[in-house]
PDB file of C-alpha atoms in Angstrom:
ATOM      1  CA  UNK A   1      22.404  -2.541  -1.083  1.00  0.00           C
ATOM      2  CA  UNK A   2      22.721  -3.331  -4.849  1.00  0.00           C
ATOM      3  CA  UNK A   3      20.930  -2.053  -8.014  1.00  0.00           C
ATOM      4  CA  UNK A   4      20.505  -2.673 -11.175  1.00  0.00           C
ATOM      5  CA  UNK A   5      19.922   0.451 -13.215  1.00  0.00           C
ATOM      6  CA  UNK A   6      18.287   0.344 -16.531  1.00  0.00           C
ATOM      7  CA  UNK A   7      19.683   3.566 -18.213  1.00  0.00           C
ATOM      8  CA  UNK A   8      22.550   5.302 -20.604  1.00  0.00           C
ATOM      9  CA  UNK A   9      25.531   4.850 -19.902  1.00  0.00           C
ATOM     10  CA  UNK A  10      25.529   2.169 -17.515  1.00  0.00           C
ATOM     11  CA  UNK A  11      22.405   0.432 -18.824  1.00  0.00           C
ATOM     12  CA  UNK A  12      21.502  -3.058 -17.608  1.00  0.00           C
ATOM     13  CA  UNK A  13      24.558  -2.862 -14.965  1.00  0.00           C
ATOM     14  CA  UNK A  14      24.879  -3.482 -11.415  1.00  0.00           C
ATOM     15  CA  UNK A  15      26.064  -1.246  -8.869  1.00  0.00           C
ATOM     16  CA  UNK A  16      26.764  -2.449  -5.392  1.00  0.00           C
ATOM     17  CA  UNK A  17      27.058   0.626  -1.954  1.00  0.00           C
ATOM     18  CA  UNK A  18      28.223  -1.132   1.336  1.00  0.00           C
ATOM     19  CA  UNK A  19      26.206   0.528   4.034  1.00  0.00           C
ATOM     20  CA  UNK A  20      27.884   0.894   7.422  1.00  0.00           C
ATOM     21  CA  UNK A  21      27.029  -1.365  10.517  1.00  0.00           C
ATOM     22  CA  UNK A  22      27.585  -2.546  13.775  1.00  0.00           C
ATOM     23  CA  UNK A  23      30.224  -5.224  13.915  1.00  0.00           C
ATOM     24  CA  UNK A  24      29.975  -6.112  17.217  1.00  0.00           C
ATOM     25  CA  UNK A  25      26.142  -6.458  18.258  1.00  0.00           C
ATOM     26  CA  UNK A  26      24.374  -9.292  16.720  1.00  0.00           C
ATOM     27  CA  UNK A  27      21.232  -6.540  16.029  1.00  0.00           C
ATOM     28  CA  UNK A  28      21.529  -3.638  14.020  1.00  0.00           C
ATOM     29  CA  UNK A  29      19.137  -1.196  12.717  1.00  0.00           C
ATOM     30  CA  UNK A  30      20.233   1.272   9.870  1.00  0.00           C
ATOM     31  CA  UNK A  31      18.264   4.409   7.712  1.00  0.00           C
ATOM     32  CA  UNK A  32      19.801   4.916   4.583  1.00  0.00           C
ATOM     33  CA  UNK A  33      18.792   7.885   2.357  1.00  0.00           C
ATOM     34  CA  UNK A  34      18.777   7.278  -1.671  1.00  0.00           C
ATOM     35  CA  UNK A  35      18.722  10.302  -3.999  1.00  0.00           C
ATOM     36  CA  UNK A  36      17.645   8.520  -7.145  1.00  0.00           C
ATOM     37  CA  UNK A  37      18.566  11.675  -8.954  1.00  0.00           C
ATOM     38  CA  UNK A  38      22.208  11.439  -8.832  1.00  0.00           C
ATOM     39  CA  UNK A  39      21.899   8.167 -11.481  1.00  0.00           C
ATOM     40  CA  UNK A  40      20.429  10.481 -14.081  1.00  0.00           C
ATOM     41  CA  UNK A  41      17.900   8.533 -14.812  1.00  0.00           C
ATOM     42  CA  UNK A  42      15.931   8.975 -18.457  1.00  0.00           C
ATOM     43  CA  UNK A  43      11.913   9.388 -18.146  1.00  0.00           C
ATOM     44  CA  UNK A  44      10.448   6.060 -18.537  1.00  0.00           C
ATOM     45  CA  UNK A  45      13.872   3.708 -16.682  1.00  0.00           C
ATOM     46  CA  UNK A  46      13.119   1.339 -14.034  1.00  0.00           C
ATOM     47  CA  UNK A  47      15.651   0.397 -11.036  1.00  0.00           C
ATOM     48  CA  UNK A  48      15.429  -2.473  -9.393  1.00  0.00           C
ATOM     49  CA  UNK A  49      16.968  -2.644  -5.844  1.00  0.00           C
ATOM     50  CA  UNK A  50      17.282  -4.769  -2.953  1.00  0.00           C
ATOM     51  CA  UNK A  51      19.400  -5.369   0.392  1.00  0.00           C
ATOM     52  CA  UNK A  52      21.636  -8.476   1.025  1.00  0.00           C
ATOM     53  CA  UNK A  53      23.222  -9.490   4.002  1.00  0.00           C
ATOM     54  CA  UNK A  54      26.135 -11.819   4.624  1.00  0.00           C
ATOM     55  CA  UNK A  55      27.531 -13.556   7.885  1.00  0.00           C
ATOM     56  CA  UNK A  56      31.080 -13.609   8.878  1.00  0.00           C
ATOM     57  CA  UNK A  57      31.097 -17.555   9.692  1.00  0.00           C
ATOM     58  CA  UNK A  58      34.901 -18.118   8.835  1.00  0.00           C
ATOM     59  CA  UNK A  59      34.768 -21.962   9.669  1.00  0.00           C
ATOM     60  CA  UNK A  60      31.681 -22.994   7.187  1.00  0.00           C
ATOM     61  CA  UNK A  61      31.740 -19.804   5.192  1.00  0.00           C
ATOM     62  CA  UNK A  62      29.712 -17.077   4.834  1.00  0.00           C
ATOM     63  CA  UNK A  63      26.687 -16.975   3.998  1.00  0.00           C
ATOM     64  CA  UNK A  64      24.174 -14.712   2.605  1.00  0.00           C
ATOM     65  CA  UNK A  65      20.522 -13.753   2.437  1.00  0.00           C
ATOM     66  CA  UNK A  66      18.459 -11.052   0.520  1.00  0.00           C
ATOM     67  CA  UNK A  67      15.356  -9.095   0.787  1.00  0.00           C
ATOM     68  CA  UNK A  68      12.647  -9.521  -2.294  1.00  0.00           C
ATOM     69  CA  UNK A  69      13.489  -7.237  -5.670  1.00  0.00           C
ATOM     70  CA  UNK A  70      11.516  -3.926  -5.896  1.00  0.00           C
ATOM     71  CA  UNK A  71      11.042  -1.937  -8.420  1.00  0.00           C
ATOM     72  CA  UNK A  72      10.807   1.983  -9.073  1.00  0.00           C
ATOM     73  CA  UNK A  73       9.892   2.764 -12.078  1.00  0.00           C
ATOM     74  CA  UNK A  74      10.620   6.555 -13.719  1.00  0.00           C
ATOM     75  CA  UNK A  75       7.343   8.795 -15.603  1.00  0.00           C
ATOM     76  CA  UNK A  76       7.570   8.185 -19.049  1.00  0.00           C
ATOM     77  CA  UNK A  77       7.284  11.942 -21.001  1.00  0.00           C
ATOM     78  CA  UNK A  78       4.109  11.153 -21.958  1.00  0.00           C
ATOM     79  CA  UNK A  79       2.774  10.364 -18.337  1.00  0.00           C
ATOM     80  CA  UNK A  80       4.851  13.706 -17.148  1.00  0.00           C
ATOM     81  CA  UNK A  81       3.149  15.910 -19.839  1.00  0.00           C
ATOM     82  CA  UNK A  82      -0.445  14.157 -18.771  1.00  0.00           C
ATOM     83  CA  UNK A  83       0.534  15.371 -15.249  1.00  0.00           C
ATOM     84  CA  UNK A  84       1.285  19.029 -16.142  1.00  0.00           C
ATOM     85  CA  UNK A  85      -1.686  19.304 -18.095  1.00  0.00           C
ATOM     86  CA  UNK A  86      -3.995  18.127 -15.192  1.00  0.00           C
ATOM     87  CA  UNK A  87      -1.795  20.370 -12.259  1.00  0.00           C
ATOM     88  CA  UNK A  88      -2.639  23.076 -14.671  1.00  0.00           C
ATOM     89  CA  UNK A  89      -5.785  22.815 -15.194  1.00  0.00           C
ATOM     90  CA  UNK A  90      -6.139  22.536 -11.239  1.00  0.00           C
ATOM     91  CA  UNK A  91      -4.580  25.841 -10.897  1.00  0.00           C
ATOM     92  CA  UNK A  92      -6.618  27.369 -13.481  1.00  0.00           C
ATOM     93  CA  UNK A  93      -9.527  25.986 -11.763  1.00  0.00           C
ATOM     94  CA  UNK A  94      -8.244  27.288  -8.771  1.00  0.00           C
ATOM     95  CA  UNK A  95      -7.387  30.718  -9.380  1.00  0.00           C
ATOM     96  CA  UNK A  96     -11.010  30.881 -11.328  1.00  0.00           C
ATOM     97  CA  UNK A  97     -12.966  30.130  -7.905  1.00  0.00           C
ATOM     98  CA  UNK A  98     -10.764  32.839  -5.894  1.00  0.00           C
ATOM     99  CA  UNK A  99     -11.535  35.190  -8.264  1.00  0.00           C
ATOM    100  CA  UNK A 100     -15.251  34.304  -7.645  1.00  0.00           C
ATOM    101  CA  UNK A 101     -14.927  33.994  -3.651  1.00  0.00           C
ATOM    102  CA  UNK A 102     -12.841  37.585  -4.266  1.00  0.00           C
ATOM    103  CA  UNK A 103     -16.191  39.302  -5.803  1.00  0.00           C
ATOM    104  CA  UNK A 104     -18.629  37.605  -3.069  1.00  0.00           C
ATOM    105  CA  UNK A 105     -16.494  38.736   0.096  1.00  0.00           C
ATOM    106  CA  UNK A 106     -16.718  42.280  -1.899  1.00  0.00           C
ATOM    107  CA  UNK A 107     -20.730  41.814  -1.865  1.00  0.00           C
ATOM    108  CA  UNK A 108     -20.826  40.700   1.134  1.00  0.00           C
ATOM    109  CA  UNK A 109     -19.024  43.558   2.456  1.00  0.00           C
ATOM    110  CA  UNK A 110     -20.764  45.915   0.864  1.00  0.00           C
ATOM    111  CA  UNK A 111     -23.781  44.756   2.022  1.00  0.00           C
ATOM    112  CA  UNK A 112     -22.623  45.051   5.847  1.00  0.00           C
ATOM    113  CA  UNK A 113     -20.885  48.748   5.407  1.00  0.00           C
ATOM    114  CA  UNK A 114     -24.296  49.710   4.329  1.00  0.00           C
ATOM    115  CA  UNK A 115     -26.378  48.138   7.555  1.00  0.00           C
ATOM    116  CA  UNK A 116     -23.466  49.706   9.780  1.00  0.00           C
ATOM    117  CA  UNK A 117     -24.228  52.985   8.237  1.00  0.00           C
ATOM    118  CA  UNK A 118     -28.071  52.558   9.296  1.00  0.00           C
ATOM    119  CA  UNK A 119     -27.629  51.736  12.978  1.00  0.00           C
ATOM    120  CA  UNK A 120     -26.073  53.656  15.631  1.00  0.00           C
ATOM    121  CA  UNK A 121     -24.077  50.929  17.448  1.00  0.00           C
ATOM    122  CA  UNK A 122     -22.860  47.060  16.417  1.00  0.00           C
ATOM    123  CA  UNK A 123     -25.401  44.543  16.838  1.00  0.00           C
ATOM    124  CA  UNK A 124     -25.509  40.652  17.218  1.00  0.00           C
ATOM    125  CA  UNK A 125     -26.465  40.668  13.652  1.00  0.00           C
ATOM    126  CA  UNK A 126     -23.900  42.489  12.457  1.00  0.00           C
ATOM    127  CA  UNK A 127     -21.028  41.098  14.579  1.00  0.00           C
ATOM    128  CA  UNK A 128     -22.132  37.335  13.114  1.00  0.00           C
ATOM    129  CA  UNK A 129     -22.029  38.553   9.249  1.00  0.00           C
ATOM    130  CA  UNK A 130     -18.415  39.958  10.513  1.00  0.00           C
ATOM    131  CA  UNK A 131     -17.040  36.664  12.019  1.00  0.00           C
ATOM    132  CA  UNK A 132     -18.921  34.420   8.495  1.00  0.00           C
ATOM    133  CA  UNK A 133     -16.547  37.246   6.460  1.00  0.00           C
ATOM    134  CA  UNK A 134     -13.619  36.827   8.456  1.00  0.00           C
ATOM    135  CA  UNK A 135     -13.863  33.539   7.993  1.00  0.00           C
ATOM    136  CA  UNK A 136     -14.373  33.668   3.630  1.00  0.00           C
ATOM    137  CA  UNK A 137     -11.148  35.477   3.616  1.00  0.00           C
ATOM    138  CA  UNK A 138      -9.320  33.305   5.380  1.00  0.00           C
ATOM    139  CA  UNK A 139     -10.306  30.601   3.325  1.00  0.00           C
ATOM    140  CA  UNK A 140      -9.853  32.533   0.361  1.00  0.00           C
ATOM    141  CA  UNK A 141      -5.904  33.363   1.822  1.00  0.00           C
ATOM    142  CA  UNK A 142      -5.710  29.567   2.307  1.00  0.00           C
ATOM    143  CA  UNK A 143      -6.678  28.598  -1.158  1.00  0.00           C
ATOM    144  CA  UNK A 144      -4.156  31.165  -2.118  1.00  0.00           C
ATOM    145  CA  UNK A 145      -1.027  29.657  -0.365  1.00  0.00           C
ATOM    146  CA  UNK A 146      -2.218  26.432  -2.044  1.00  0.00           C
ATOM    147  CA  UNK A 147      -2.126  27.891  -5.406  1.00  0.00           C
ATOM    148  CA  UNK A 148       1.177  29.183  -4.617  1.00  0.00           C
ATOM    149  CA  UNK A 149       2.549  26.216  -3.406  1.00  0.00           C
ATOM    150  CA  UNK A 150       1.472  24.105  -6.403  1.00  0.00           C
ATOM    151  CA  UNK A 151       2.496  26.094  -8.873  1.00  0.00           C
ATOM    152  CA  UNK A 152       6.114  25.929  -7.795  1.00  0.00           C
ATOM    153  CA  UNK A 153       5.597  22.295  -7.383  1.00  0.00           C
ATOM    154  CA  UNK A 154       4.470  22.483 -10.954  1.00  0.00           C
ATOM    155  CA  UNK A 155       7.255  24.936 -12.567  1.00  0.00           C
ATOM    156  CA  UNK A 156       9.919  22.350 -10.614  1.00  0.00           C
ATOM    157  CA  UNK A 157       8.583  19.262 -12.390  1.00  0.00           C
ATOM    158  CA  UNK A 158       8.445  20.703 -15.654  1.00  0.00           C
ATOM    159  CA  UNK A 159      11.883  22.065 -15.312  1.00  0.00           C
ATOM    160  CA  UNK A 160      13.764  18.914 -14.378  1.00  0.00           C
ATOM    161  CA  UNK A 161      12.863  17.068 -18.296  1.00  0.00           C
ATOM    162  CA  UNK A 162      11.883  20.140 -20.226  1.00  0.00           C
ATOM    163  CA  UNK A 163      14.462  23.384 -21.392  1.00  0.00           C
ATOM    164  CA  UNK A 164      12.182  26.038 -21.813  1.00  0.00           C
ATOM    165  CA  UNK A 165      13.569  29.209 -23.270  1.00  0.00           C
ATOM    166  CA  UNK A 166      14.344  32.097 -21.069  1.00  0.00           C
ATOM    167  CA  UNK A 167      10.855  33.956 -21.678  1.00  0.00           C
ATOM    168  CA  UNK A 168       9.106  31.555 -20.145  1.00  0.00           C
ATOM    169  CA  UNK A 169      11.510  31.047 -17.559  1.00  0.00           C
ATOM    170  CA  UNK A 170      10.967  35.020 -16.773  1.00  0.00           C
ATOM    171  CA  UNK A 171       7.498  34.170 -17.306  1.00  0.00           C
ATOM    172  CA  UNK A 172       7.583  31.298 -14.446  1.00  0.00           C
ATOM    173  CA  UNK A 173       9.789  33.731 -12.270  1.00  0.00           C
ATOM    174  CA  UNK A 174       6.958  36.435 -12.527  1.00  0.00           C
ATOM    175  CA  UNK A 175       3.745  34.396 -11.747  1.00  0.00           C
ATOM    176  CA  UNK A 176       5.421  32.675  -8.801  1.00  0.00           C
ATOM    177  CA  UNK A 177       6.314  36.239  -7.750  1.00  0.00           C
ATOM    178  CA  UNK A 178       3.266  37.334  -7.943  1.00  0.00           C
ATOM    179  CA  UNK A 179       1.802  34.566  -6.182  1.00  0.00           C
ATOM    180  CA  UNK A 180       4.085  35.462  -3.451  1.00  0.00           C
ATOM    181  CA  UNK A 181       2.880  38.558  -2.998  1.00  0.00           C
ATOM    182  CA  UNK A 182      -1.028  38.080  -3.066  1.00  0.00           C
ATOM    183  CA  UNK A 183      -1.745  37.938   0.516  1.00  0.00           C
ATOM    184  CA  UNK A 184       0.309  40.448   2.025  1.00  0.00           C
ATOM    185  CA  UNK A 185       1.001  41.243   5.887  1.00  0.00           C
ATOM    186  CA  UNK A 186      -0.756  44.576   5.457  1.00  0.00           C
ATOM    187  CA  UNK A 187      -3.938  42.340   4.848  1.00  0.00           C
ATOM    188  CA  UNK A 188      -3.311  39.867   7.797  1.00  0.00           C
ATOM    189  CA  UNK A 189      -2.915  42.688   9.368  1.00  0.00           C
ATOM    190  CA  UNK A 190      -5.803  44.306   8.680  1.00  0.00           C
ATOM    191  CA  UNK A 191      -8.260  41.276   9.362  1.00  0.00           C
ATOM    192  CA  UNK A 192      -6.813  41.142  12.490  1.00  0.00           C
ATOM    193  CA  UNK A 193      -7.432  44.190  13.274  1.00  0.00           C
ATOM    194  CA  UNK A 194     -11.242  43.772  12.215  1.00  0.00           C
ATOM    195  CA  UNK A 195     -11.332  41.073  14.926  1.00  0.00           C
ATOM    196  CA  UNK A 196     -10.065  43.279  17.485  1.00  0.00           C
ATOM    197  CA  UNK A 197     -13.004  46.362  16.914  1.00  0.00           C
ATOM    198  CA  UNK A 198     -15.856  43.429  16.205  1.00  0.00           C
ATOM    199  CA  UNK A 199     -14.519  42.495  20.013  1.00  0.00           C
ATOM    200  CA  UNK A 200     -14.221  46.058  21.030  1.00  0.00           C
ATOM    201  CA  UNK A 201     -17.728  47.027  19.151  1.00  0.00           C
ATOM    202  CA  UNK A 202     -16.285  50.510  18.043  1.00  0.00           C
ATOM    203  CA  UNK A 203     -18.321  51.234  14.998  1.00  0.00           C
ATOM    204  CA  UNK A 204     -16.553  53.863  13.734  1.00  0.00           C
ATOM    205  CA  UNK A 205     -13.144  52.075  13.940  1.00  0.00           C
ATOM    206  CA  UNK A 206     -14.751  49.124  12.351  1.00  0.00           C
ATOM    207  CA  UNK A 207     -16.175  50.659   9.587  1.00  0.00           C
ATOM    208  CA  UNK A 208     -12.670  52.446   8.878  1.00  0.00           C
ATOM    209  CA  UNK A 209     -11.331  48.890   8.716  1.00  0.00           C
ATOM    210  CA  UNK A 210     -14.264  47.609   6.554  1.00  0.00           C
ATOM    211  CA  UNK A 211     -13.554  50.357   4.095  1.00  0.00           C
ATOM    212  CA  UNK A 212     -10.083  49.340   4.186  1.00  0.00           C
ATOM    213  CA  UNK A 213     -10.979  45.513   3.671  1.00  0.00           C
ATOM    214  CA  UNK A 214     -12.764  46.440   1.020  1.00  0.00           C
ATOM    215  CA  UNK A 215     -10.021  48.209  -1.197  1.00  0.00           C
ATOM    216  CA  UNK A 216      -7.375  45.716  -0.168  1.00  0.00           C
ATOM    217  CA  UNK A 217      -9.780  42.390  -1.749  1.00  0.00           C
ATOM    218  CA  UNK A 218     -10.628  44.721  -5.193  1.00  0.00           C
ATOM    219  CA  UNK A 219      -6.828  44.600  -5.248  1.00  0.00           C
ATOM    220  CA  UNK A 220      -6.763  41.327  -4.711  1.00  0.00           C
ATOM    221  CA  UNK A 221      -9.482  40.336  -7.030  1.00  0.00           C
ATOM    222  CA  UNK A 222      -7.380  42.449  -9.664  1.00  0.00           C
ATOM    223  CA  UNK A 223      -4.049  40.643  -8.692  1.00  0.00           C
ATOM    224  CA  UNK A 224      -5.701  37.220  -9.204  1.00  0.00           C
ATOM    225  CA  UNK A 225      -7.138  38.215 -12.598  1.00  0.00           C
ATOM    226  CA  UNK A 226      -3.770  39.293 -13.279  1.00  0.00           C
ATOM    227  CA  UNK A 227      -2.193  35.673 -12.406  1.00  0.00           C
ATOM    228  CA  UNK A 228      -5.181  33.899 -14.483  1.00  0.00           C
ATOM    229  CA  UNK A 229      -4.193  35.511 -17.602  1.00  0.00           C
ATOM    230  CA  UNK A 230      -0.434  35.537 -17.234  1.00  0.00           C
ATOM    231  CA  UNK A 231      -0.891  32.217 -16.365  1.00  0.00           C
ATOM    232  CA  UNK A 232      -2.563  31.377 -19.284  1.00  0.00           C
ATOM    233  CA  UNK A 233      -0.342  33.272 -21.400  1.00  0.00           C
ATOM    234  CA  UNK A 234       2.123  31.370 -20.128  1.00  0.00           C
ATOM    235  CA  UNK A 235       1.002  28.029 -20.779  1.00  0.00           C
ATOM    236  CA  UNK A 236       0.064  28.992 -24.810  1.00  0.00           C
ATOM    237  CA  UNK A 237       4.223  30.001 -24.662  1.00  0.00           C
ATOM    238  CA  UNK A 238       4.908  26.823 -23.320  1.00  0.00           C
ATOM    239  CA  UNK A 239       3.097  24.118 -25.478  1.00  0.00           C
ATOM    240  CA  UNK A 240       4.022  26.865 -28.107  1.00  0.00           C
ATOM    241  CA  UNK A 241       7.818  25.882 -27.476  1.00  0.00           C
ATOM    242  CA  UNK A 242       7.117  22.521 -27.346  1.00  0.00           C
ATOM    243  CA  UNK A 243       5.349  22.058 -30.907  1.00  0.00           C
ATOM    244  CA  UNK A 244       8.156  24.244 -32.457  1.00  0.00           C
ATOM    245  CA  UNK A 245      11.252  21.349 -30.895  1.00  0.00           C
ATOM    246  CA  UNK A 246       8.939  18.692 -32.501  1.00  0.00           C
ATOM    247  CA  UNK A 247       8.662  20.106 -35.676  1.00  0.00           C
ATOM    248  CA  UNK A 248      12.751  20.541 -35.604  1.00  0.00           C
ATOM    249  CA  UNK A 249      12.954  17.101 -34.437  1.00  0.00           C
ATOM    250  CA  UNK A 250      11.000  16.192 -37.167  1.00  0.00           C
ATOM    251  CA  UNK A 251      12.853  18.466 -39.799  1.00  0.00           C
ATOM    252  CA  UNK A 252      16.231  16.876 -38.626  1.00  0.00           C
ATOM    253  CA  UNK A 253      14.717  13.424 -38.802  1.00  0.00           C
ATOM    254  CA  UNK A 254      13.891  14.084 -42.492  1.00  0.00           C
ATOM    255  CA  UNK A 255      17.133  15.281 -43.718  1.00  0.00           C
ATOM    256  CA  UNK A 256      19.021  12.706 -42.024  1.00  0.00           C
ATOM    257  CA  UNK A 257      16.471  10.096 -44.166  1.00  0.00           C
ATOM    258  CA  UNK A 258      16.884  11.941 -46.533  1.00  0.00           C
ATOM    259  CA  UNK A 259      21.119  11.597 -46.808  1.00  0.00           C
ATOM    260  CA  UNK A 260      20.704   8.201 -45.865  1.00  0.00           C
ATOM    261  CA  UNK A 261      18.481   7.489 -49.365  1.00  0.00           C
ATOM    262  CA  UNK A 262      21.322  10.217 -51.217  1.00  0.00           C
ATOM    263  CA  UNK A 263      24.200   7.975 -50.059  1.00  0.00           C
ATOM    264  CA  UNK A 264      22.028   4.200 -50.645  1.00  0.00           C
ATOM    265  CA  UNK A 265      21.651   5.837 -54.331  1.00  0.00           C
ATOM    266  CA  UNK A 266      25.118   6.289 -54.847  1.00  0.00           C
ATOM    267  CA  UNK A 267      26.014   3.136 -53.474  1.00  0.00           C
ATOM    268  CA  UNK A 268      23.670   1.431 -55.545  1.00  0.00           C
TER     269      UNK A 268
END
């Protein structure tokens, strides 16, 4: 395999890797597993790559053949930033509608503590508005584990081309924590345990785990309010950072112009 990496220090220069084979059959397949990360790329380099082969024909020499060029091409900053922006806005989004699923599973289970209270045993009814809630919080813990999952997606991309100070590193740390710790086994636990009396129609028992349904989503709904505006806060901090690097760039720009027209005056 060769490559020709566009990129400081090496730019513009080839690099050749021999890949191991099998001499002796006249067929060989191979994998081979590339970690573009190792060539410390910058954001916006392309690599081009491709795979030659040579023959060992020792009487009318060797000869060679190669695959077409391909091309991977590296996010500029500007296309990485335009990707952060959108992932959080997603998550925002995201955490917004579990917040609002949170409050209607609370309504909704409200709503069926009360018509348990009025009848003596568990009706067809009843059991059918159990098995639709079971099934809103499950989605809701799914949409959950999805938030959680792409916000550490998120915090890794950011991290690998931005140094953000160690707030909002702590910052990162804590909301991913917390994220972590939203759906907890107590509450798995729980709704399968709702499951279990809905089965066994024990009213009493299932209106003990309602109630306990109940307090476990307000914490919930609390936790994810939590996360929304931590999350938020964090963001501010972190486009916060960003504006105050520019302006330093900017401030180091000037006074190296400005030595450069000090020392052309003197010159002159």
């Amino acid at each position: 395999i060769e490559t020709i990496i566009d990129s400081l220090p090496n730019r513009n220069t080839l690099q050749s890797l021999r890949l191991p084979y099998n001499k002796v059959s006249s067929l060989d397949e191979f994998f081979h597993y590339w970690d573009i990360e190792t060539l410390d790329i910058l954001p916006g380099d392309e690599i081009t790559y491709y795979f030659e082969v040579t023959d060992n024909d020792g009487v009318n020499g060797a000869k060679s053949t190669r695959t077409t060029i391909k091309t991977f091409k590296s996010k500029t900053l500007k296309e990485r930033n335009s990707e952060v922006d959108s992932n959080n806005k997603n998550i925002k989004k995201d955490l917004s509608e579990s917040i609002t699923e949170a409050k209607q599973i609370q309504k909704d289970l409200e709503k069926l503590k009360k018509k348990l209270s009025e009848k003596k045993q568990i009706g067809w009814e009843e059991k059918e508005k159990l098995k639709d809630l079971l099934e809103k919080q499950k989605e809701l813990e799914k949409k959950v584990k999805d938030i959680q999952k792409e916000n550490e997606k998120n915090n890794s991309q950011q991290n690998e081309y931005k140094q953000y100070n160690e707030e909002i590193l702590q910052k990162q740390e804590q909301l991913q924590k917390l994220f972590d710790e939203l759906m907890t086994d107590e509450m798995k636990e729980m709704m399968e345990k709702l499951q279990e009396m809905m089965e066994k129609l024990d009213k009493n028992m299932l209106e003990e785990e309602l109630e306990k349904m109940d307090m476990s989503n307000k914490d919930l709904e609390k936790e994810l309010d939590r996360s929304l505006e931590l999350f938020k806060q964090m963001e501010f901090e972190q486009k916060l950072d960003e504006v105050k690097n520019k302006l330093e760039e900017l401030a180091e720009k000037q006074d190296n112009l400005s030595e450069d027209t000090k020392e052309k005056n003197e010159s002159n």
